[in-house]
Amino acid sequence: MFSGVGYAAGNKVKARSKLQQKRLKINPMTDNESAWIANIETDVYRAGTFENITVGYSANNGWDISLSLLNAQVLGNNNQFQGNTFFNIAKTFDINNDFSITAGTQNGIALANVQPQLWFNFNFLDNRYDVTPWLLLHGGPYLANAAITGTSRQVGFLTGAEITFIQNKLSLQMDYISGHHSLSGATVNMLFNITPRCQIYMGVLVPEQNSGNEFAGIIGFNLSTHNL
């Protein structure tokens, strides 16, 4: 799955940095092996609408890589193109049939029309446990640099759950990042498989208190060369 956690910066945070991150997808593509996966997502904030596009590959040996264009504004008050390019890589270690550990890093820069250029960095360690066939829990620590948080280097935790209502058809995905900065808060998405290889999801971004972020509605599509 591509849907993750990400937030829009409010006016107070924007005043500190015009390079503020609005959306960061933290869930690597670990569900499929030897699969190409693409994601297109639209985030609707009060101040504007943003597009996020990700293309990646999930290999047989637990490595997952992807390239993302995030936070490209398509509607709203924007006089010049803005967007953040990220290269993402993660490695999953399967402990047993129900438990795995994923170590990942996401690194990027503002694509254009931003000076000076800053390097965005987000590293995480995510423990995933299949409690039952219909319930998955995950959580672990993260380290994010000042450019991506909009404040200072931050250490915190990420956690979440996925509840499957109808196998291979309908599920609810929830994720949370701790802290009081531009990445802090939660996402809640309902995912529906239109076909075995095409998935649509709709949800909401919920900001953490004192983070300066906004609520946003989201709608996205996942496409895969293997069944999702």
mmCIF file with all atom_site columns, N, CA, C and O in Angstrom, residues 112-165:
data_model
loop_
_atom_site.group_PDB
_atom_site.id
_atom_site.type_symbol
_atom_site.label_atom_id
_atom_site.label_alt_id
_atom_site.label_comp_id
_atom_site.label_asym_id
_atom_site.label_entity_id
_atom_site.label_seq_id
_atom_site.pdbx_PDB_ins_code
_atom_site.Cartn_x
_atom_site.Cartn_y
_atom_site.Cartn_z
_atom_site.occupancy
_atom_site.B_iso_or_equiv
_atom_site.pdbx_formal_charge
_atom_site.auth_seq_id
_atom_site.auth_comp_id
_atom_site.auth_asym_id
_atom_site.auth_atom_id
_atom_site.pdbx_PDB_model_num
ATOM 1   N N  . ALA A 1 112 ? 11.822  22.307  -7.839 1.00 0.00 ? 112 ALA A N  1
ATOM 2   C CA . ALA A 1 112 ? 12.120  23.527  -8.598 1.00 0.00 ? 112 ALA A CA 1
ATOM 3   C C  . ALA A 1 112 ? 11.602  24.746  -7.846 1.00 0.00 ? 112 ALA A C  1
ATOM 4   O O  . ALA A 1 112 ? 10.762  24.651  -6.951 1.00 0.00 ? 112 ALA A O  1
ATOM 5   N N  . ASN A 1 113 ? 12.134  25.912  -8.241 1.00 0.00 ? 113 ASN A N  1
ATOM 6   C CA . ASN A 1 113 ? 11.657  27.219  -7.788 1.00 0.00 ? 113 ASN A CA 1
ATOM 7   C C  . ASN A 1 113 ? 11.758  27.410  -6.281 1.00 0.00 ? 113 ASN A C  1
ATOM 8   O O  . ASN A 1 113 ? 10.971  28.144  -5.694 1.00 0.00 ? 113 ASN A O  1
ATOM 9   N N  . VAL A 1 114 ? 12.719  26.764  -5.631 1.00 0.00 ? 114 VAL A N  1
ATOM 10  C CA . VAL A 1 114 ? 12.949  26.952  -4.204 1.00 0.00 ? 114 VAL A CA 1
ATOM 11  C C  . VAL A 1 114 ? 14.442  27.133  -3.969 1.00 0.00 ? 114 VAL A C  1
ATOM 12  O O  . VAL A 1 114 ? 15.239  26.315  -4.395 1.00 0.00 ? 114 VAL A O  1
ATOM 13  N N  . GLN A 1 115 ? 14.807  28.221  -3.283 1.00 0.00 ? 115 GLN A N  1
ATOM 14  C CA . GLN A 1 115 ? 16.191  28.499  -2.939 1.00 0.00 ? 115 GLN A CA 1
ATOM 15  C C  . GLN A 1 115 ? 16.266  28.974  -1.495 1.00 0.00 ? 115 GLN A C  1
ATOM 16  O O  . GLN A 1 115 ? 15.421  29.751  -1.047 1.00 0.00 ? 115 GLN A O  1
ATOM 17  N N  . PRO A 1 116 ? 17.273  28.554  -0.736 1.00 0.00 ? 116 PRO A N  1
ATOM 18  C CA . PRO A 1 116 ? 18.265  27.541  -1.113 1.00 0.00 ? 116 PRO A CA 1
ATOM 19  C C  . PRO A 1 116 ? 17.681  26.136  -1.054 1.00 0.00 ? 116 PRO A C  1
ATOM 20  O O  . PRO A 1 116 ? 16.692  25.899  -0.357 1.00 0.00 ? 116 PRO A O  1
ATOM 21  N N  . GLN A 1 117 ? 18.289  25.208  -1.776 1.00 0.00 ? 117 GLN A N  1
ATOM 22  C CA . GLN A 1 117 ? 17.832  23.827  -1.756 1.00 0.00 ? 117 GLN A CA 1
ATOM 23  C C  . GLN A 1 117 ? 18.146  23.175  -0.401 1.00 0.00 ? 117 GLN A C  1
ATOM 24  O O  . GLN A 1 117 ? 19.212  23.375  0.159  1.00 0.00 ? 117 GLN A O  1
ATOM 25  N N  . LEU A 1 118 ? 17.187  22.415  0.099  1.00 0.00 ? 118 LEU A N  1
ATOM 26  C CA . LEU A 1 118 ? 17.384  21.671  1.336  1.00 0.00 ? 118 LEU A CA 1
ATOM 27  C C  . LEU A 1 118 ? 17.194  20.182  1.073  1.00 0.00 ? 118 LEU A C  1
ATOM 28  O O  . LEU A 1 118 ? 16.453  19.785  0.174  1.00 0.00 ? 118 LEU A O  1
ATOM 29  N N  . TRP A 1 119 ? 17.844  19.370  1.885  1.00 0.00 ? 119 TRP A N  1
ATOM 30  C CA . TRP A 1 119 ? 17.765  17.921  1.770  1.00 0.00 ? 119 TRP A CA 1
ATOM 31  C C  . TRP A 1 119 ? 16.796  17.398  2.821  1.00 0.00 ? 119 TRP A C  1
ATOM 32  O O  . TRP A 1 119 ? 16.956  17.614  4.013  1.00 0.00 ? 119 TRP A O  1
ATOM 33  N N  . PHE A 1 120 ? 15.734  16.727  2.364  1.00 0.00 ? 120 PHE A N  1
ATOM 34  C CA . PHE A 1 120 ? 14.753  16.116  3.253  1.00 0.00 ? 120 PHE A CA 1
ATOM 35  C C  . PHE A 1 120 ? 15.180  14.685  3.570  1.00 0.00 ? 120 PHE A C  1
ATOM 36  O O  . PHE A 1 120 ? 15.510  13.920  2.662  1.00 0.00 ? 120 PHE A O  1
ATOM 37  N N  . ASN A 1 121 ? 15.137  14.299  4.843  1.00 0.00 ? 121 ASN A N  1
ATOM 38  C CA . ASN A 1 121 ? 15.529  12.951  5.236  1.00 0.00 ? 121 ASN A CA 1
ATOM 39  C C  . ASN A 1 121 ? 14.592  12.423  6.319  1.00 0.00 ? 121 ASN A C  1
ATOM 40  O O  . ASN A 1 121 ? 14.332  13.097  7.317  1.00 0.00 ? 121 ASN A O  1
ATOM 41  N N  . PHE A 1 122 ? 14.082  11.199  6.088  1.00 0.00 ? 122 PHE A N  1
ATOM 42  C CA . PHE A 1 122 ? 13.205  10.535  7.043  1.00 0.00 ? 122 PHE A CA 1
ATOM 43  C C  . PHE A 1 122 ? 13.602  9.065   7.105  1.00 0.00 ? 122 PHE A C  1
ATOM 44  O O  . PHE A 1 122 ? 13.569  8.361   6.093  1.00 0.00 ? 122 PHE A O  1
ATOM 45  N N  . ASN A 1 123 ? 14.017  8.582   8.288  1.00 0.00 ? 123 ASN A N  1
ATOM 46  C CA . ASN A 1 123 ? 14.427  7.193   8.472  1.00 0.00 ? 123 ASN A CA 1
ATOM 47  C C  . ASN A 1 123 ? 13.510  6.531   9.499  1.00 0.00 ? 123 ASN A C  1
ATOM 48  O O  . ASN A 1 123 ? 13.100  7.178   10.479 1.00 0.00 ? 123 ASN A O  1
ATOM 49  N N  . PHE A 1 124 ? 13.196  5.261   9.293  1.00 0.00 ? 124 PHE A N  1
ATOM 50  C CA . PHE A 1 124 ? 12.280  4.605   10.208 1.00 0.00 ? 124 PHE A CA 1
ATOM 51  C C  . PHE A 1 124 ? 12.573  3.114   10.323 1.00 0.00 ? 124 PHE A C  1
ATOM 52  O O  . PHE A 1 124 ? 13.204  2.504   9.457  1.00 0.00 ? 124 PHE A O  1
ATOM 53  N N  . LEU A 1 125 ? 12.104  2.550   11.427 1.00 0.00 ? 125 LEU A N  1
ATOM 54  C CA . LEU A 1 125 ? 12.150  1.110   11.682 1.00 0.00 ? 125 LEU A CA 1
ATOM 55  C C  . LEU A 1 125 ? 10.740  0.702   12.082 1.00 0.00 ? 125 LEU A C  1
ATOM 56  O O  . LEU A 1 125 ? 10.221  1.155   13.105 1.00 0.00 ? 125 LEU A O  1
ATOM 57  N N  . ASP A 1 126 ? 10.101  -0.147  11.262 1.00 0.00 ? 126 ASP A N  1
ATOM 58  C CA . ASP A 1 126 ? 8.687   -0.465  11.440 1.00 0.00 ? 126 ASP A CA 1
ATOM 59  C C  . ASP A 1 126 ? 8.509   -1.957  11.702 1.00 0.00 ? 126 ASP A C  1
ATOM 60  O O  . ASP A 1 126 ? 8.919   -2.785  10.882 1.00 0.00 ? 126 ASP A O  1
ATOM 61  N N  . ASN A 1 127 ? 7.934   -2.297  12.839 1.00 0.00 ? 127 ASN A N  1
ATOM 62  C CA . ASN A 1 127 ? 7.631   -3.679  13.204 1.00 0.00 ? 127 ASN A CA 1
ATOM 63  C C  . ASN A 1 127 ? 6.189   -3.988  12.823 1.00 0.00 ? 127 ASN A C  1
ATOM 64  O O  . ASN A 1 127 ? 5.272   -3.273  13.246 1.00 0.00 ? 127 ASN A O  1
ATOM 65  N N  . ARG A 1 128 ? 5.979   -5.062  12.044 1.00 0.00 ? 128 ARG A N  1
ATOM 66  C CA . ARG A 1 128 ? 4.642   -5.396  11.555 1.00 0.00 ? 128 ARG A CA 1
ATOM 67  C C  . ARG A 1 128 ? 4.235   -6.781  12.047 1.00 0.00 ? 128 ARG A C  1
ATOM 68  O O  . ARG A 1 128 ? 4.991   -7.732  11.922 1.00 0.00 ? 128 ARG A O  1
ATOM 69  N N  . TYR A 1 129 ? 3.012   -6.836  12.581 1.00 0.00 ? 129 TYR A N  1
ATOM 70  C CA . TYR A 1 129 ? 2.529   -8.089  13.162 1.00 0.00 ? 129 TYR A CA 1
ATOM 71  C C  . TYR A 1 129 ? 1.111   -8.369  12.688 1.00 0.00 ? 129 TYR A C  1
ATOM 72  O O  . TYR A 1 129 ? 0.201   -7.542  12.871 1.00 0.00 ? 129 TYR A O  1
ATOM 73  N N  . ASP A 1 130 ? 0.909   -9.529  12.057 1.00 0.00 ? 130 ASP A N  1
ATOM 74  C CA . ASP A 1 130 ? -0.413  -9.978  11.636 1.00 0.00 ? 130 ASP A CA 1
ATOM 75  C C  . ASP A 1 130 ? -1.071  -10.685 12.816 1.00 0.00 ? 130 ASP A C  1
ATOM 76  O O  . ASP A 1 130 ? -0.812  -11.871 13.075 1.00 0.00 ? 130 ASP A O  1
ATOM 77  N N  . VAL A 1 131 ? -1.918  -9.957  13.525 1.00 0.00 ? 131 VAL A N  1
ATOM 78  C CA . VAL A 1 131 ? -2.570  -10.506 14.715 1.00 0.00 ? 131 VAL A CA 1
ATOM 79  C C  . VAL A 1 131 ? -3.534  -11.619 14.317 1.00 0.00 ? 131 VAL A C  1
ATOM 80  O O  . VAL A 1 131 ? -3.551  -12.699 14.915 1.00 0.00 ? 131 VAL A O  1
ATOM 81  N N  . THR A 1 132 ? -4.344  -11.345 13.325 1.00 0.00 ? 132 THR A N  1
ATOM 82  C CA . THR A 1 132 ? -5.282  -12.307 12.743 1.00 0.00 ? 132 THR A CA 1
ATOM 83  C C  . THR A 1 132 ? -5.277  -12.076 11.242 1.00 0.00 ? 132 THR A C  1
ATOM 84  O O  . THR A 1 132 ? -4.690  -11.094 10.760 1.00 0.00 ? 132 THR A O  1
ATOM 85  N N  . PRO A 1 133 ? -5.937  -12.920 10.448 1.00 0.00 ? 133 PRO A N  1
ATOM 86  C CA . PRO A 1 133 ? -6.002  -12.664 9.007  1.00 0.00 ? 133 PRO A CA 1
ATOM 87  C C  . PRO A 1 133 ? -6.661  -11.334 8.641  1.00 0.00 ? 133 PRO A C  1
ATOM 88  O O  . PRO A 1 133 ? -6.450  -10.830 7.535  1.00 0.00 ? 133 PRO A O  1
ATOM 89  N N  . TRP A 1 134 ? -7.417  -10.745 9.579  1.00 0.00 ? 134 TRP A N  1
ATOM 90  C CA . TRP A 1 134 ? -8.116  -9.492  9.273  1.00 0.00 ? 134 TRP A CA 1
ATOM 91  C C  . TRP A 1 134 ? -7.543  -8.270  10.005 1.00 0.00 ? 134 TRP A C  1
ATOM 92  O O  . TRP A 1 134 ? -8.035  -7.164  9.815  1.00 0.00 ? 134 TRP A O  1
ATOM 93  N N  . LEU A 1 135 ? -6.508  -8.459  10.817 1.00 0.00 ? 135 LEU A N  1
ATOM 94  C CA . LEU A 1 135 ? -5.946  -7.336  11.580 1.00 0.00 ? 135 LEU A CA 1
ATOM 95  C C  . LEU A 1 135 ? -4.433  -7.332  11.515 1.00 0.00 ? 135 LEU A C  1
ATOM 96  O O  . LEU A 1 135 ? -3.776  -8.309  11.892 1.00 0.00 ? 135 LEU A O  1
ATOM 97  N N  . LEU A 1 136 ? -3.851  -6.228  11.047 1.00 0.00 ? 136 LEU A N  1
ATOM 98  C CA . LEU A 1 136 ? -2.404  -6.011  11.027 1.00 0.00 ? 136 LEU A CA 1
ATOM 99  C C  . LEU A 1 136 ? -2.080  -4.791  11.874 1.00 0.00 ? 136 LEU A C  1
ATOM 100 O O  . LEU A 1 136 ? -2.726  -3.738  11.740 1.00 0.00 ? 136 LEU A O  1
ATOM 101 N N  . LEU A 1 137 ? -1.074  -4.923  12.748 1.00 0.00 ? 137 LEU A N  1
ATOM 102 C CA . LEU A 1 137 ? -0.593  -3.810  13.556 1.00 0.00 ? 137 LEU A CA 1
ATOM 103 C C  . LEU A 1 137 ? 0.859   -3.524  13.205 1.00 0.00 ? 137 LEU A C  1
ATOM 104 O O  . LEU A 1 137 ? 1.620   -4.449  12.882 1.00 0.00 ? 137 LEU A O  1
ATOM 105 N N  . HIS A 1 138 ? 1.265   -2.265  13.266 1.00 0.00 ? 138 HIS A N  1
ATOM 106 C CA . HIS A 1 138 ? 2.664   -1.932  13.019 1.00 0.00 ? 138 HIS A CA 1
ATOM 107 C C  . HIS A 1 138 ? 3.076   -0.739  13.868 1.00 0.00 ? 138 HIS A C  1
ATOM 108 O O  . HIS A 1 138 ? 2.233   0.054   14.317 1.00 0.00 ? 138 HIS A O  1
ATOM 109 N N  . GLY A 1 139 ? 4.386   -0.606  14.094 1.00 0.00 ? 139 GLY A N  1
ATOM 110 C CA . GLY A 1 139 ? 4.883   0.522   14.858 1.00 0.00 ? 139 GLY A CA 1
ATOM 111 C C  . GLY A 1 139 ? 6.388   0.464   15.024 1.00 0.00 ? 139 GLY A C  1
ATOM 112 O O  . GLY A 1 139 ? 7.003   -0.594  14.867 1.00 0.00 ? 139 GLY A O  1
ATOM 113 N N  . GLY A 1 140 ? 6.990   1.628   15.301 1.00 0.00 ? 140 GLY A N  1
ATOM 114 C CA . GLY A 1 140 ? 8.422   1.698   15.498 1.00 0.00 ? 140 GLY A CA 1
ATOM 115 C C  . GLY A 1 140 ? 8.914   3.133   15.546 1.00 0.00 ? 140 GLY A C  1
ATOM 116 O O  . GLY A 1 140 ? 8.135   4.077   15.401 1.00 0.00 ? 140 GLY A O  1
ATOM 117 N N  . PRO A 1 141 ? 10.214  3.333   15.756 1.00 0.00 ? 141 PRO A N  1
ATOM 118 C CA . PRO A 1 141 ? 10.783  4.680   15.858 1.00 0.00 ? 141 PRO A CA 1
ATOM 119 C C  . PRO A 1 141 ? 11.092  5.289   14.501 1.00 0.00 ? 141 PRO A C  1
ATOM 120 O O  . PRO A 1 141 ? 11.216  4.588   13.496 1.00 0.00 ? 141 PRO A O  1
ATOM 121 N N  . TYR A 1 142 ? 11.230  6.619   14.486 1.00 0.00 ? 142 TYR A N  1
ATOM 122 C CA . TYR A 1 142 ? 11.670  7.322   13.285 1.00 0.00 ? 142 TYR A CA 1
ATOM 123 C C  . TYR A 1 142 ? 12.629  8.446   13.670 1.00 0.00 ? 142 TYR A C  1
ATOM 124 O O  . TYR A 1 142 ? 12.644  8.912   14.811 1.00 0.00 ? 142 TYR A O  1
ATOM 125 N N  . LEU A 1 143 ? 13.425  8.875   12.692 1.00 0.00 ? 143 LEU A N  1
ATOM 126 C CA . LEU A 1 143 ? 14.318  10.021  12.825 1.00 0.00 ? 143 LEU A CA 1
ATOM 127 C C  . LEU A 1 143 ? 14.128  10.889  11.594 1.00 0.00 ? 143 LEU A C  1
ATOM 128 O O  . LEU A 1 143 ? 14.276  10.414  10.465 1.00 0.00 ? 143 LEU A O  1
ATOM 129 N N  . ALA A 1 144 ? 13.767  12.162  11.796 1.00 0.00 ? 144 ALA A N  1
ATOM 130 C CA . ALA A 1 144 ? 13.514  13.083  10.691 1.00 0.00 ? 144 ALA A CA 1
ATOM 131 C C  . ALA A 1 144 ? 14.355  14.338  10.869 1.00 0.00 ? 144 ALA A C  1
ATOM 132 O O  . ALA A 1 144 ? 14.480  14.851  11.990 1.00 0.00 ? 144 ALA A O  1
ATOM 133 N N  . ASN A 1 145 ? 14.936  14.849  9.772  1.00 0.00 ? 145 ASN A N  1
ATOM 134 C CA . ASN A 1 145 ? 15.791  16.026  9.902  1.00 0.00 ? 145 ASN A CA 1
ATOM 135 C C  . ASN A 1 145 ? 14.962  17.314  9.929  1.00 0.00 ? 145 ASN A C  1
ATOM 136 O O  . ASN A 1 145 ? 13.739  17.314  9.699  1.00 0.00 ? 145 ASN A O  1
ATOM 137 N N  . ALA A 1 146 ? 15.640  18.439  10.195 1.00 0.00 ? 146 ALA A N  1
ATOM 138 C CA . ALA A 1 146 ? 14.948  19.716  10.392 1.00 0.00 ? 146 ALA A CA 1
ATOM 139 C C  . ALA A 1 146 ? 14.248  20.201  9.131  1.00 0.00 ? 146 ALA A C  1
ATOM 140 O O  . ALA A 1 146 ? 13.189  20.836  9.208  1.00 0.00 ? 146 ALA A O  1
ATOM 141 N N  . ALA A 1 147 ? 14.814  19.910  7.955  1.00 0.00 ? 147 ALA A N  1
ATOM 142 C CA . ALA A 1 147 ? 14.215  20.387  6.713  1.00 0.00 ? 147 ALA A CA 1
ATOM 143 C C  . ALA A 1 147 ? 12.834  19.810  6.497  1.00 0.00 ? 147 ALA A C  1
ATOM 144 O O  . ALA A 1 147 ? 11.927  20.492  6.009  1.00 0.00 ? 147 ALA A O  1
ATOM 145 N N  . ILE A 1 148 ? 12.638  18.554  6.869  1.00 0.00 ? 148 ILE A N  1
ATOM 146 C CA . ILE A 1 148 ? 11.355  17.901  6.607  1.00 0.00 ? 148 ILE A CA 1
ATOM 147 C C  . ILE A 1 148 ? 10.333  18.142  7.710  1.00 0.00 ? 148 ILE A C  1
ATOM 148 O O  . ILE A 1 148 ? 9.132   18.117  7.475  1.00 0.00 ? 148 ILE A O  1
ATOM 149 N N  . THR A 1 149 ? 10.800  18.396  8.954  1.00 0.00 ? 149 THR A N  1
ATOM 150 C CA . THR A 1 149 ? 9.861   18.674  10.047 1.00 0.00 ? 149 THR A CA 1
ATOM 151 C C  . THR A 1 149 ? 9.474   20.144  10.108 1.00 0.00 ? 149 THR A C  1
ATOM 152 O O  . THR A 1 149 ? 8.435   20.492  10.666 1.00 0.00 ? 149 THR A O  1
ATOM 153 N N  . GLY A 1 150 ? 10.325  21.030  9.568  1.00 0.00 ? 150 GLY A N  1
ATOM 154 C CA . GLY A 1 150 ? 10.064  22.458  9.648  1.00 0.00 ? 150 GLY A CA 1
ATOM 155 C C  . GLY A 1 150 ? 10.456  23.066  10.979 1.00 0.00 ? 150 GLY A C  1
ATOM 156 O O  . GLY A 1 150 ? 10.269  24.262  11.197 1.00 0.00 ? 150 GLY A O  1
ATOM 157 N N  . THR A 1 151 ? 10.994  22.261  11.903 1.00 0.00 ? 151 THR A N  1
ATOM 158 C CA . THR A 1 151 ? 11.394  22.774  13.221 1.00 0.00 ? 151 THR A CA 1
ATOM 159 C C  . THR A 1 151 ? 12.846  22.418  13.505 1.00 0.00 ? 151 THR A C  1
ATOM 160 O O  . THR A 1 151 ? 13.740  23.231  13.328 1.00 0.00 ? 151 THR A O  1
ATOM 161 N N  . SER A 1 152 ? 13.093  21.198  13.951 1.00 0.00 ? 152 SER A N  1
ATOM 162 C CA . SER A 1 152 ? 14.435  20.719  14.268 1.00 0.00 ? 152 SER A CA 1
ATOM 163 C C  . SER A 1 152 ? 14.469  19.218  14.026 1.00 0.00 ? 152 SER A C  1
ATOM 164 O O  . SER A 1 152 ? 13.447  18.605  13.704 1.00 0.00 ? 152 SER A O  1
ATOM 165 N N  . ARG A 1 153 ? 15.636  18.602  14.179 1.00 0.00 ? 153 ARG A N  1
ATOM 166 C CA . ARG A 1 153 ? 15.705  17.148  14.049 1.00 0.00 ? 153 ARG A CA 1
ATOM 167 C C  . ARG A 1 153 ? 14.827  16.514  15.121 1.00 0.00 ? 153 ARG A C  1
ATOM 168 O O  . ARG A 1 153 ? 14.876  16.906  16.287 1.00 0.00 ? 153 ARG A O  1
ATOM 169 N N  . GLN A 1 154 ? 14.017  15.562  14.711 1.00 0.00 ? 154 GLN A N  1
ATOM 170 C CA . GLN A 1 154 ? 13.041  14.971  15.613 1.00 0.00 ? 154 GLN A CA 1
ATOM 171 C C  . GLN A 1 154 ? 13.177  13.454  15.654 1.00 0.00 ? 154 GLN A C  1
ATOM 172 O O  . GLN A 1 154 ? 13.396  12.812  14.629 1.00 0.00 ? 154 GLN A O  1
ATOM 173 N N  . VAL A 1 155 ? 13.034  12.903  16.848 1.00 0.00 ? 155 VAL A N  1
ATOM 174 C CA . VAL A 1 155 ? 12.937  11.463  17.056 1.00 0.00 ? 155 VAL A CA 1
ATOM 175 C C  . VAL A 1 155 ? 11.556  11.184  17.633 1.00 0.00 ? 155 VAL A C  1
ATOM 176 O O  . VAL A 1 155 ? 11.120  11.862  18.571 1.00 0.00 ? 155 VAL A O  1
ATOM 177 N N  . GLY A 1 156 ? 10.861  10.204  17.083 1.00 0.00 ? 156 GLY A N  1
ATOM 178 C CA . GLY A 1 156 ? 9.526   9.893   17.568 1.00 0.00 ? 156 GLY A CA 1
ATOM 179 C C  . GLY A 1 156 ? 9.141   8.477   17.186 1.00 0.00 ? 156 GLY A C  1
ATOM 180 O O  . GLY A 1 156 ? 9.996   7.642   16.893 1.00 0.00 ? 156 GLY A O  1
ATOM 181 N N  . PHE A 1 157 ? 7.846   8.224   17.166 1.00 0.00 ? 157 PHE A N  1
ATOM 182 C CA . PHE A 1 157 ? 7.383   6.890   16.798 1.00 0.00 ? 157 PHE A CA 1
ATOM 183 C C  . PHE A 1 157 ? 6.252   6.994   15.784 1.00 0.00 ? 157 PHE A C  1
ATOM 184 O O  . PHE A 1 157 ? 5.517   7.990   15.737 1.00 0.00 ? 157 PHE A O  1
ATOM 185 N N  . LEU A 1 158 ? 6.130   5.966   14.971 1.00 0.00 ? 158 LEU A N  1
ATOM 186 C CA . LEU A 1 158 ? 5.009   5.831   14.052 1.00 0.00 ? 158 LEU A CA 1
ATOM 187 C C  . LEU A 1 158 ? 4.281   4.536   14.387 1.00 0.00 ? 158 LEU A C  1
ATOM 188 O O  . LEU A 1 158 ? 4.885   3.571   14.848 1.00 0.00 ? 158 LEU A O  1
ATOM 189 N N  . THR A 1 159 ? 2.983   4.529   14.173 1.00 0.00 ? 159 THR A N  1
ATOM 190 C CA . THR A 1 159 ? 2.195   3.344   14.476 1.00 0.00 ? 159 THR A CA 1
ATOM 191 C C  . THR A 1 159 ? 0.949   3.336   13.601 1.00 0.00 ? 159 THR A C  1
ATOM 192 O O  . THR A 1 159 ? 0.606   4.347   12.982 1.00 0.00 ? 159 THR A O  1
ATOM 193 N N  . GLY A 1 160 ? 0.285   2.196   13.545 1.00 0.00 ? 160 GLY A N  1
ATOM 194 C CA . GLY A 1 160 ? -0.914  2.111   12.734 1.00 0.00 ? 160 GLY A CA 1
ATOM 195 C C  . GLY A 1 160 ? -1.510  0.721   12.731 1.00 0.00 ? 160 GLY A C  1
ATOM 196 O O  . GLY A 1 160 ? -0.989  -0.211  13.356 1.00 0.00 ? 160 GLY A O  1
ATOM 197 N N  . ALA A 1 161 ? -2.609  0.587   11.994 1.00 0.00 ? 161 ALA A N  1
ATOM 198 C CA . ALA A 1 161 ? -3.313  -0.684  11.902 1.00 0.00 ? 161 ALA A CA 1
ATOM 199 C C  . ALA A 1 161 ? -4.039  -0.749  10.567 1.00 0.00 ? 161 ALA A C  1
ATOM 200 O O  . ALA A 1 161 ? -4.361  0.278   9.966  1.00 0.00 ? 161 ALA A O  1
ATOM 201 N N  . GLU A 1 162 ? -4.269  -1.980  10.114 1.00 0.00 ? 162 GLU A N  1
ATOM 202 C CA . GLU A 1 162 ? -5.101  -2.201  8.933  1.00 0.00 ? 162 GLU A CA 1
ATOM 203 C C  . GLU A 1 162 ? -6.103  -3.295  9.258  1.00 0.00 ? 162 GLU A C  1
ATOM 204 O O  . GLU A 1 162 ? -5.731  -4.389  9.689  1.00 0.00 ? 162 GLU A O  1
ATOM 205 N N  . ILE A 1 163 ? -7.388  -2.970  9.074  1.00 0.00 ? 163 ILE A N  1
ATOM 206 C CA . ILE A 1 163 ? -8.479  -3.892  9.356  1.00 0.00 ? 163 ILE A CA 1
ATOM 207 C C  . ILE A 1 163 ? -9.109  -4.314  8.033  1.00 0.00 ? 163 ILE A C  1
ATOM 208 O O  . ILE A 1 163 ? -9.553  -3.463  7.257  1.00 0.00 ? 163 ILE A O  1
ATOM 209 N N  . THR A 1 164 ? -9.130  -5.598  7.766  1.00 0.00 ? 164 THR A N  1
ATOM 210 C CA . THR A 1 164 ? -9.716  -6.122  6.538  1.00 0.00 ? 164 THR A CA 1
ATOM 211 C C  . THR A 1 164 ? -11.150 -6.564  6.806  1.00 0.00 ? 164 THR A C  1
ATOM 212 O O  . THR A 1 164 ? -11.388 -7.456  7.629  1.00 0.00 ? 164 THR A O  1
ATOM 213 N N  . PHE A 1 165 ? -12.109 -5.935  6.122  1.00 0.00 ? 165 PHE A N  1
ATOM 214 C CA . PHE A 1 165 ? -13.509 -6.290  6.272  1.00 0.00 ? 165 PHE A CA 1
ATOM 215 C C  . PHE A 1 165 ? -13.911 -7.391  5.293  1.00 0.00 ? 165 PHE A C  1
ATOM 216 O O  . PHE A 1 165 ? -14.644 -8.307  5.661  1.00 0.00 ? 165 PHE A O  1
#
